Short mmCIF file of C-alpha atoms and ligand atoms in Angstrom, two decimals:
data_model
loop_
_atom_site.label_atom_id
_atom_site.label_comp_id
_atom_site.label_asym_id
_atom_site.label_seq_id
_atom_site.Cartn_x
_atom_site.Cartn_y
_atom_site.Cartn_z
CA UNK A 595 24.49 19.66 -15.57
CA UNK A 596 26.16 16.18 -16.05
CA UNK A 597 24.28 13.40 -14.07
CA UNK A 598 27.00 11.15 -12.60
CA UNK A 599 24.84 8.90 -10.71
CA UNK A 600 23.69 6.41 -12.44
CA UNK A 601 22.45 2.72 -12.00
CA UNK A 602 25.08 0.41 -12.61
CA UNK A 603 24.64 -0.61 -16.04
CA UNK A 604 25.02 -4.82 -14.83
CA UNK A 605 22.44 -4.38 -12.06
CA UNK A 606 19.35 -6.96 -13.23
CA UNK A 607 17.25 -3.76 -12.49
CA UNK A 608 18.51 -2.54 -16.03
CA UNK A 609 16.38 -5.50 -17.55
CA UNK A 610 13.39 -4.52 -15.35
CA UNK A 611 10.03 -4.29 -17.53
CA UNK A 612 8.06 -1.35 -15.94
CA UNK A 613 4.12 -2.83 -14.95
CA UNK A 614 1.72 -2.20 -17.14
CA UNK A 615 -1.85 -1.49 -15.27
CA UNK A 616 -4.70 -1.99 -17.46
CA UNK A 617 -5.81 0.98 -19.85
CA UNK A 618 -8.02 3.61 -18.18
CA UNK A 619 -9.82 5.94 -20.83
CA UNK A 620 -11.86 8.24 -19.72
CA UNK A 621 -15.14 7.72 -20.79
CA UNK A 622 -14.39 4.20 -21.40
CA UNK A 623 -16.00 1.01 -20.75
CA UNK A 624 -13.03 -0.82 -18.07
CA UNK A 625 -12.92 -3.87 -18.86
CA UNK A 626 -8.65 -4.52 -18.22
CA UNK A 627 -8.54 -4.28 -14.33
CA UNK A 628 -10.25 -7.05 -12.64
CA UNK A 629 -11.95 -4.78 -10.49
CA UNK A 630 -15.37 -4.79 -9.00
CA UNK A 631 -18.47 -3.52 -11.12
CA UNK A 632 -20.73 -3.11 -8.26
CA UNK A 633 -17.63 -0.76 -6.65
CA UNK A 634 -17.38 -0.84 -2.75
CA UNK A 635 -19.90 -1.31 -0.36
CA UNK A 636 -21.67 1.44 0.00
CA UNK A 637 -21.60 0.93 4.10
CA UNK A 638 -17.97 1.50 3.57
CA UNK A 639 -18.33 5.01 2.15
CA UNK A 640 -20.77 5.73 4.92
CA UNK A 641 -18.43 4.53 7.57
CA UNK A 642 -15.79 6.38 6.26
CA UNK A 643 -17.33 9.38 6.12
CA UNK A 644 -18.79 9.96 9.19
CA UNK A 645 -15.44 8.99 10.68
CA UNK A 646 -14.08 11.89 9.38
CA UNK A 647 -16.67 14.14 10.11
CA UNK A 648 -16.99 12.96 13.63
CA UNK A 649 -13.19 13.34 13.75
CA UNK A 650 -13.01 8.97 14.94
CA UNK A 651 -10.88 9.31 11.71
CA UNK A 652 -7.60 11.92 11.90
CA UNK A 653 -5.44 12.50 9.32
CA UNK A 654 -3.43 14.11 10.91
CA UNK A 655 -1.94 11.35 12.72
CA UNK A 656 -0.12 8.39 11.91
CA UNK A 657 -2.45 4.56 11.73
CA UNK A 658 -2.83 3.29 15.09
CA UNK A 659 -1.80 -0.38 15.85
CA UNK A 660 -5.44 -0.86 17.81
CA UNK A 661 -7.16 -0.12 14.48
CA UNK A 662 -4.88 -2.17 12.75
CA UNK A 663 -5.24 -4.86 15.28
CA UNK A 664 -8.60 -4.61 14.78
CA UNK A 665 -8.85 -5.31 10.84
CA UNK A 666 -6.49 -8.16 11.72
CA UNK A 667 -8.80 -9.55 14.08
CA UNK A 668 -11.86 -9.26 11.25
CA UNK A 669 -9.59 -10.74 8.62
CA UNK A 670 -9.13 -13.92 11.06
CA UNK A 671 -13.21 -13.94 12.00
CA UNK A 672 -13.57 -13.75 7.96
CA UNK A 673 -10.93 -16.94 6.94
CA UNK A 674 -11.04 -18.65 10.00
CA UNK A 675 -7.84 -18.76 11.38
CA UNK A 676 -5.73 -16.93 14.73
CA UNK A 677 -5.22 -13.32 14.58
CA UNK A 678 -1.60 -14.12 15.29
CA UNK A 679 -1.32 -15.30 11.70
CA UNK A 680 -2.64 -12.33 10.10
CA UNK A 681 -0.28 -9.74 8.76
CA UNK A 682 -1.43 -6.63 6.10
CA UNK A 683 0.10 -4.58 3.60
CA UNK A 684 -0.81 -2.34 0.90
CA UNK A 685 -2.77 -4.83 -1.36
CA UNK A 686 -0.98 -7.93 -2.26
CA UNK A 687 1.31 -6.13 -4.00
CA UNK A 688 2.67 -4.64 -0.61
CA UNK A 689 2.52 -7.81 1.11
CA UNK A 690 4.42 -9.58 -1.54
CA UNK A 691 7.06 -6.46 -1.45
CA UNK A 692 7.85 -7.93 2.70
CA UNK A 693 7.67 -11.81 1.60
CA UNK A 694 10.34 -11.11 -1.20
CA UNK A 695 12.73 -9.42 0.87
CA UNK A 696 12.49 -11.75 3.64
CA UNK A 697 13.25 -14.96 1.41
CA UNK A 698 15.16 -13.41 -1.56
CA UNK A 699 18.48 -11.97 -1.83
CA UNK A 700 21.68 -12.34 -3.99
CA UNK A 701 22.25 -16.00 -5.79
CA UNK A 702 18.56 -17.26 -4.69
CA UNK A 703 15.99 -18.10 -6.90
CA UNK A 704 12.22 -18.47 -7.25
CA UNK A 705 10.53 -20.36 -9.44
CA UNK A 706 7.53 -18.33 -11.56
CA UNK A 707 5.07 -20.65 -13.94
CA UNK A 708 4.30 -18.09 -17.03
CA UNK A 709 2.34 -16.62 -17.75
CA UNK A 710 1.13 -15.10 -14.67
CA UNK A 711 0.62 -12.19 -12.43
CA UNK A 712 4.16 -9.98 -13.57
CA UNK A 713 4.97 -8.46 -10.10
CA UNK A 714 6.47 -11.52 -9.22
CA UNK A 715 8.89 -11.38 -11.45
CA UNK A 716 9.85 -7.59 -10.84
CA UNK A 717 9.97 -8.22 -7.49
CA UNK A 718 12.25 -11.10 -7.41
CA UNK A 719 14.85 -9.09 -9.58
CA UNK A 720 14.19 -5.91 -7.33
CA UNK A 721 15.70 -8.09 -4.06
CA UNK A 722 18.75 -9.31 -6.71
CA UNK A 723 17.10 -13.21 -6.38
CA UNK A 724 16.85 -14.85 -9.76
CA UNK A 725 13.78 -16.08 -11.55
CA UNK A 726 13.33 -19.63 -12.92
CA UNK A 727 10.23 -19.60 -15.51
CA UNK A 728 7.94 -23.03 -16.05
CA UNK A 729 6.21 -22.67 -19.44
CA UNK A 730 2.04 -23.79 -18.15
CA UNK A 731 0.69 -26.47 -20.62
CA UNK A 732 -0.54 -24.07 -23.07
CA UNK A 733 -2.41 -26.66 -25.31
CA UNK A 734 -4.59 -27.98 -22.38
CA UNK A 735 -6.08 -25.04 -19.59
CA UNK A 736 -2.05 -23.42 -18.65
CA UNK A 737 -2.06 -26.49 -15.90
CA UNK A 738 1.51 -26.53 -14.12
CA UNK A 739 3.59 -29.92 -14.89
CA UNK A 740 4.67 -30.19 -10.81
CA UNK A 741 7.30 -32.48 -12.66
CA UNK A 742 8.78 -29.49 -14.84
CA UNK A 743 8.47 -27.17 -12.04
CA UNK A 744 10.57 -29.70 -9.24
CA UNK A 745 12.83 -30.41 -11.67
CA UNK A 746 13.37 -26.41 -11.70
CA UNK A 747 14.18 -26.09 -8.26
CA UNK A 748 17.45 -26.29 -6.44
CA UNK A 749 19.34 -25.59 -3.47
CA UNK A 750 19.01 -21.99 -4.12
CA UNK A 751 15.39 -22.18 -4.49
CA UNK A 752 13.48 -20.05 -1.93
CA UNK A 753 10.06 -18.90 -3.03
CA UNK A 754 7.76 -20.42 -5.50
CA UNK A 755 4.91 -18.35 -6.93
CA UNK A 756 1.42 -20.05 -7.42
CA UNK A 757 -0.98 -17.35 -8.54
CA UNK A 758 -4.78 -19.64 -7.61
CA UNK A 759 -6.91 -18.26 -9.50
CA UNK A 760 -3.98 -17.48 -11.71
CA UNK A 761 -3.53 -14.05 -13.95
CA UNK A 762 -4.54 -14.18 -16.68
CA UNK A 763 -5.64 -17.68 -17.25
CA UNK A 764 -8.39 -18.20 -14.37
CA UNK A 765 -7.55 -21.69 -13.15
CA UNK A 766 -6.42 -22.99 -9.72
CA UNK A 767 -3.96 -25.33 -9.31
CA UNK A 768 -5.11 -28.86 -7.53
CA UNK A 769 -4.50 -29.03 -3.58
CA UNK A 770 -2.66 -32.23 -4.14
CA UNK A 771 -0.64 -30.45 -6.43
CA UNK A 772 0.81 -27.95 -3.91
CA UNK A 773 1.08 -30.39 -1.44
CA UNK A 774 3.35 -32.70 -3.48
CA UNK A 775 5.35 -29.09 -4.03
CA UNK A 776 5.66 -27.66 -0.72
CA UNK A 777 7.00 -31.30 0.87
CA UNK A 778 9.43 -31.74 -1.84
CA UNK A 779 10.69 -28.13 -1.13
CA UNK A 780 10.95 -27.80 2.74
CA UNK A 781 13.55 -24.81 2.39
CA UNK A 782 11.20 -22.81 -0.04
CA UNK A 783 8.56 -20.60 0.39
CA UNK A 784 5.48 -21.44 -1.08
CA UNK A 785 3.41 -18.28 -1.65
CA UNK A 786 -0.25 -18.93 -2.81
CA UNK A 787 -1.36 -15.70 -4.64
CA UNK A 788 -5.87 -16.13 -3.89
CA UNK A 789 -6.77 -12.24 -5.24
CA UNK A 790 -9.45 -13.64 -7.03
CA UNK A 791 -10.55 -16.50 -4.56
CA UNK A 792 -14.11 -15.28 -3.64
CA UNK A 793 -14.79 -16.15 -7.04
CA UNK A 794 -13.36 -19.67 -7.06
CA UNK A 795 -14.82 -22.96 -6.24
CA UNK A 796 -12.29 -23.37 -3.61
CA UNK A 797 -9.28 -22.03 -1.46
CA UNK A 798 -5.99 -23.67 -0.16
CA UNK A 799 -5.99 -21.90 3.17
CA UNK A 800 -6.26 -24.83 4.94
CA UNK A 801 -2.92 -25.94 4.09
CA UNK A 802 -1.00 -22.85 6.01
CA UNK A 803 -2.31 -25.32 9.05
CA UNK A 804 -0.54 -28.05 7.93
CA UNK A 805 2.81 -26.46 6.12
CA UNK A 806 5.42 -24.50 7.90
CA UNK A 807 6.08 -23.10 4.20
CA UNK A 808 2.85 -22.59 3.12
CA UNK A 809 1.88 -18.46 3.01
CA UNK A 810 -1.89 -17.75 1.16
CA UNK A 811 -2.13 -13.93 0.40
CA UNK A 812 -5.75 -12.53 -0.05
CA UNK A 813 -6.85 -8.60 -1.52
CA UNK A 814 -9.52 -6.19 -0.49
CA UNK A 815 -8.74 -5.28 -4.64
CA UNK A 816 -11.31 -7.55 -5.81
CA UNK A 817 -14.68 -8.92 -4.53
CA UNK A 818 -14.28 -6.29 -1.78
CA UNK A 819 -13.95 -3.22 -4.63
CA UNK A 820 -11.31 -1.34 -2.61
CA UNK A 821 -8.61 -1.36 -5.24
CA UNK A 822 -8.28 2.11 -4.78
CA UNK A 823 -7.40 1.73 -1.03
CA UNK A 824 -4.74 -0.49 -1.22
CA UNK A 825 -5.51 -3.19 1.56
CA UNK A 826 -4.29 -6.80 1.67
CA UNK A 827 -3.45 -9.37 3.87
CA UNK A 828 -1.75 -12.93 4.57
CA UNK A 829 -2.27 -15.96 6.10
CA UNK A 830 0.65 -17.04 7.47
CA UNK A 831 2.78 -19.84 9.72
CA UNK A 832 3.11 -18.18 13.12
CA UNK A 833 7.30 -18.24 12.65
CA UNK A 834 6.93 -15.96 10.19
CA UNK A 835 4.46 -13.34 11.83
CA UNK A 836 7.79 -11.87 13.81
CA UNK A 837 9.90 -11.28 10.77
CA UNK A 838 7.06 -9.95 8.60
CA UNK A 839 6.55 -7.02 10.88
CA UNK A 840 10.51 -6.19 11.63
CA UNK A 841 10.70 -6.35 7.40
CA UNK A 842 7.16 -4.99 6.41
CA UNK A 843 7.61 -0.73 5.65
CA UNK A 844 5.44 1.01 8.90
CA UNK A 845 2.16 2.45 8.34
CA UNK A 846 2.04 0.78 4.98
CA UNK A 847 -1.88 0.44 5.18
CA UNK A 848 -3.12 4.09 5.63
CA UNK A 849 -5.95 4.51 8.13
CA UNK A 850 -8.81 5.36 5.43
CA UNK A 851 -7.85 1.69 4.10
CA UNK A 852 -8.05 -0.05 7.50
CA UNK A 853 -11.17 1.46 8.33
CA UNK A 854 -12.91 0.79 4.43
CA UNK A 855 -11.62 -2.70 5.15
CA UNK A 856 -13.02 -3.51 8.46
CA UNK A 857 -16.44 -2.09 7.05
CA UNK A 858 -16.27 -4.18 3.81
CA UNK A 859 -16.07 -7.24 6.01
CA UNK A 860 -18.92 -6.44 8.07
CA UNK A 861 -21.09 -5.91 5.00
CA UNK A 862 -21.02 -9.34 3.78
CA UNK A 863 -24.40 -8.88 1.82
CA UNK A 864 -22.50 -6.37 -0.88
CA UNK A 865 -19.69 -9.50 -1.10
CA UNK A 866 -22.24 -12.36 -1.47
CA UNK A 867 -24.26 -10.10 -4.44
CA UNK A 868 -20.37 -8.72 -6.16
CA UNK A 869 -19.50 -12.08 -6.10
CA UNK A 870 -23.06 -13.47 -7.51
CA UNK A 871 -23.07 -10.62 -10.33
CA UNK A 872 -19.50 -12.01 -11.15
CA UNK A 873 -20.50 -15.26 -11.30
CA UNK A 874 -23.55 -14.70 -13.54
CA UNK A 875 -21.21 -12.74 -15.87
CA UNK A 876 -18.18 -15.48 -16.47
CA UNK A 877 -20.97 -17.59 -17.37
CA UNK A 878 -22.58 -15.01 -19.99
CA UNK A 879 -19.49 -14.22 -21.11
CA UNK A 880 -17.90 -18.13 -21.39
CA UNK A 881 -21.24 -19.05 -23.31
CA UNK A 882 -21.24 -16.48 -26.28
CA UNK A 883 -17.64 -15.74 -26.45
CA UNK A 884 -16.85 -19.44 -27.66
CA UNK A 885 -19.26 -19.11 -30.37
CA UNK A 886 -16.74 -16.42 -31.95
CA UNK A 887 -13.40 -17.27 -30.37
CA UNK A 888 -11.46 -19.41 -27.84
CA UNK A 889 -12.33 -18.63 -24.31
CA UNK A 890 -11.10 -20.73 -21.39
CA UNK A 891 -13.15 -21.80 -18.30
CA UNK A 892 -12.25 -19.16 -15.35
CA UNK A 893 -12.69 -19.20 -11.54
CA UNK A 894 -11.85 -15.42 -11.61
CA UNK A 895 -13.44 -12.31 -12.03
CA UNK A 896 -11.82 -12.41 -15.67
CA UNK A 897 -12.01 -14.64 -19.03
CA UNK A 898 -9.09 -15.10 -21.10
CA UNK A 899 -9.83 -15.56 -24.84
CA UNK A 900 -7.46 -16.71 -27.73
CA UNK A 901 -7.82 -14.60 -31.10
CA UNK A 902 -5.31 -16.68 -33.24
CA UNK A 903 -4.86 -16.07 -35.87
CA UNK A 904 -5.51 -12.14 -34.68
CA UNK A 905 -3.18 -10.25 -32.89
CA UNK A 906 -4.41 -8.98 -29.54
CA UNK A 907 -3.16 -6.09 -30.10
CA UNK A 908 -5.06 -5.14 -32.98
CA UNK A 909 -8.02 -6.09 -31.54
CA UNK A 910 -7.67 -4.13 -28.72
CA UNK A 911 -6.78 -0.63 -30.59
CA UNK A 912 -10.05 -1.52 -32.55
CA UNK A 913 -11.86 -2.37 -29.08
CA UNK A 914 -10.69 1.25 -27.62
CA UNK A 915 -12.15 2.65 -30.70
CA UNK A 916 -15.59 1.68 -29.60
CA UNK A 917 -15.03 2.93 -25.93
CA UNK A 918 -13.83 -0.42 -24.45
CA UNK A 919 -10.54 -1.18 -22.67
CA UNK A 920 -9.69 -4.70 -22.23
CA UNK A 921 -6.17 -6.41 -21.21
CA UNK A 922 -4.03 -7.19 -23.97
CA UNK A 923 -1.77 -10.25 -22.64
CA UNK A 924 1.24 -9.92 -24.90
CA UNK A 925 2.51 -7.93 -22.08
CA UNK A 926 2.10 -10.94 -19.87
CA UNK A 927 5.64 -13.10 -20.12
CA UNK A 928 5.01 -16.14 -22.00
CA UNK A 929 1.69 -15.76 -23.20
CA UNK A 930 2.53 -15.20 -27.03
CA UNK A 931 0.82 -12.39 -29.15
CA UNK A 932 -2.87 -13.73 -29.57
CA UNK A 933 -4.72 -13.55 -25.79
CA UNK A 934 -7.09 -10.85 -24.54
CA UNK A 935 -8.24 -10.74 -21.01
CA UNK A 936 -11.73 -9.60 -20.83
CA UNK A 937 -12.99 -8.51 -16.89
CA UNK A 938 -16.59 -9.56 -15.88
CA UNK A 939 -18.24 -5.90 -15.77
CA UNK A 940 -22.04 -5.44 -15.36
CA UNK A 941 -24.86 -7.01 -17.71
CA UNK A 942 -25.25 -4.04 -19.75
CA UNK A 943 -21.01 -3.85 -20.27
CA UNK A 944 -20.73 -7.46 -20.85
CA UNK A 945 -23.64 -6.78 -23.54
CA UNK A 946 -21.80 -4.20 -25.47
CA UNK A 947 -18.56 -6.09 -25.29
CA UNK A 948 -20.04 -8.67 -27.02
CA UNK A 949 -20.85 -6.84 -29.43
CA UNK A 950 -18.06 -5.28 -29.55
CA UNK A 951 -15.91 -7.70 -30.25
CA UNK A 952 -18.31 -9.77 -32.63
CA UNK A 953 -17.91 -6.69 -34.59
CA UNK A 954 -14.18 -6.32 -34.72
CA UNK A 955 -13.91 -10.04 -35.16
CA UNK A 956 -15.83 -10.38 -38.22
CA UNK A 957 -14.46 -6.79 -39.92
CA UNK A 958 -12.71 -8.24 -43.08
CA UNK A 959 -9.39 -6.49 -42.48
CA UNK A 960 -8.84 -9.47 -39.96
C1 PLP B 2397 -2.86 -12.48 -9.12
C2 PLP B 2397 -2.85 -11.10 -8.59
N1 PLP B 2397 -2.27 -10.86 -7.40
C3 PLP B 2397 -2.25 -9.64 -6.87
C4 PLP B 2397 -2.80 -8.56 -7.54
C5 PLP B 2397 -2.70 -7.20 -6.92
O1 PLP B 2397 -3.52 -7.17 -5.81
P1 PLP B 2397 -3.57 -5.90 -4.88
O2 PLP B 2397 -4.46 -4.89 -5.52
O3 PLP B 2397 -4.10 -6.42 -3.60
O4 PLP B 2397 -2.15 -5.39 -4.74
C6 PLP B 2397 -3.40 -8.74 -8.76
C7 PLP B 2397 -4.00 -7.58 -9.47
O5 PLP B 2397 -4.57 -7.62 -10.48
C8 PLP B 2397 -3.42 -10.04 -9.31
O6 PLP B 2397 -3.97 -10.28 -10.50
#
């Protein structure tokens, strides 16, 4: 049979890299994810359980808007703002999927400082927008120039992408930073990407207060460890909470998701000791990986290291060899050939990946 439907070979979806999640080998230590070591609460598997058994739970029927209402409501308890400016979706990644299509069509643009999370990207070409690219200062810690990246933007200019802690280099960009950003661009959207924000010093929520164009988008992915699930949420003006829900897919967050996620909030003990265990690791890990290679200061659940002369690559084939997956970044739009993204697992993981590495580092064929 001849297929005559086809994509039209000029559509910018041609171009489209397909996402790359990181390596899962059975067996494996997971170290190319981001995900939690300590796994979900285990009040969550309890509550979700016994929902089902007791039949509070049905499958058989569609989520229902009180028990979505009702993780809303937690999720504004938890960052302290209304429940009217609380809107979910299936991880970030969902959300995201309704902010694009709201602000991006045909002959707009966004503006995307490399390297970072590579969704963005996809998605912006996905809603025919265009992407504008601002090399981060690669020589200092990937810090945005807010110079290069206003000097980017135009009247066609409608989102801007700040990933804070960013993926994969694990700094935030400075509140006074954004602030200078989202006055200069009143007609953009400025969409502050805080997966990994548990594990930060410090959050810009406050500023969806104060900016009409301000949106802060937070996962149940990470210090949570629901990645499985799919749960995330926004923070976002109230002008915006109408349109979201007209755009947003229905049902996108599944009832076994809203549920996990209203338990993992009430269980803040499990966050407070993920988030401790995370925090005890990025230090092991920062303090013996710069005796053997580059490794720059993170406020994620994640260290990014720089093997140059080495090709990540080859280190991470040699890696998987001894039963550890970490991220290779040459996948990740300008971040060159040399970085390796290394998640903070347990003590005992972050042992052996140590070692690991120390061994594949000093092997002679490098
Ligand atoms: C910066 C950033 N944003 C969003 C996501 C995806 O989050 P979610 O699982 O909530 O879709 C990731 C996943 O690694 C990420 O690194």
């Amino acid at each position: 049979m001849t297929i005559t439907m086809r994509c039209d070979k000029r559509s910018p979806i041609q171009e489209l890299e397909e996402y790359k999640p990181g390596k899962l080998i059975k067996g494996a230590i997971k170290l190319s994810s981001n995900e939690n070591p300590l796994g979900p609460s285990p009040e969550v598997v309890k509550a979700i359980a016994n929902s089902l058994e007791n039949e509070d739970l049905k499958l058989s029927v569609y989520p229902w808007e009180g028990n979505e209402d009702e993780l809303r409501a937690e999720i504004a308890r938890y960052v302290g703002f209304g429940v009217k400016t609380i809107v979910i979706g299936a991880g970030i990644d969902g959300v995201l999927d309704t902010l694009v299509k709201i602000f991006l069509g045909n002959g707009n643009e966004a503006i995307i400082p490399v390297p970072t999370f590579s969704l963005y990207e996809s998605l912006v070409i996905i809603a025919g927008g265009t992407p504008r690219y601002i090399p981060r200062r690669r020589n200092e810690h990937f810090e945005i120039s807010v110079a290069e990246l206003l000097a980017a933007c135009n009247d066609r200019t409608r989102m801007i992408f700040l990933s804070s802690p960013n993926n994969p280099t694990g700094n935030c960009i400075a509140e006074k930073e954004v602030r200078e950003i989202a006055e200069a661009m009143p007609e953009a959207m400025v969409a502050i990407d805080e997966a990994y924000v548990e594990f930060a010093d410090s959050s810009l929520v406050n500023l969806v207060r104060e900016y009409e164009n301000v949106v802060v988008l937070r996962t149940f992915s990470k210090a949570f460890g629901l990645a499985g699930l799919r749960v995330g949420y926004a923070i976002i003006p109230e002008w915006l909470a109408g349109m979201y829900k007209k755009v947003a897919i229905p049902f996108s967050v599944n009832s076994v998701a809203i549920q996990a996620a209203i338990a993992a909030l009430k269980d803040k003990k499990h966050l407070r000791r993920s988030i401790k265990l995370v925090k005890s690791g990025r230090t092991f890990l920062e303090e013996n990986l710069q005796k053997i290679c580059k490794v720059y200061p993170s406020e994620a659940n994640f260290v990014l290291a720089d093997l140059s002369p080495r090709k990540s690559s080859t280190v991470c084939d040699a890696l998987e060899k001894k039963g550890i997956t970490v991220r290779d970044c040459a996948s990740f739009r300008g971040a060159g050939d040399s970085f390796i993204r290394i998640s903070v697992g347990t003590q005992e993981e972050n042992e052996k990946l140590l070692e690991a590495l120390k061994h594949v580092l000093s092997a002679k064929r490098f």
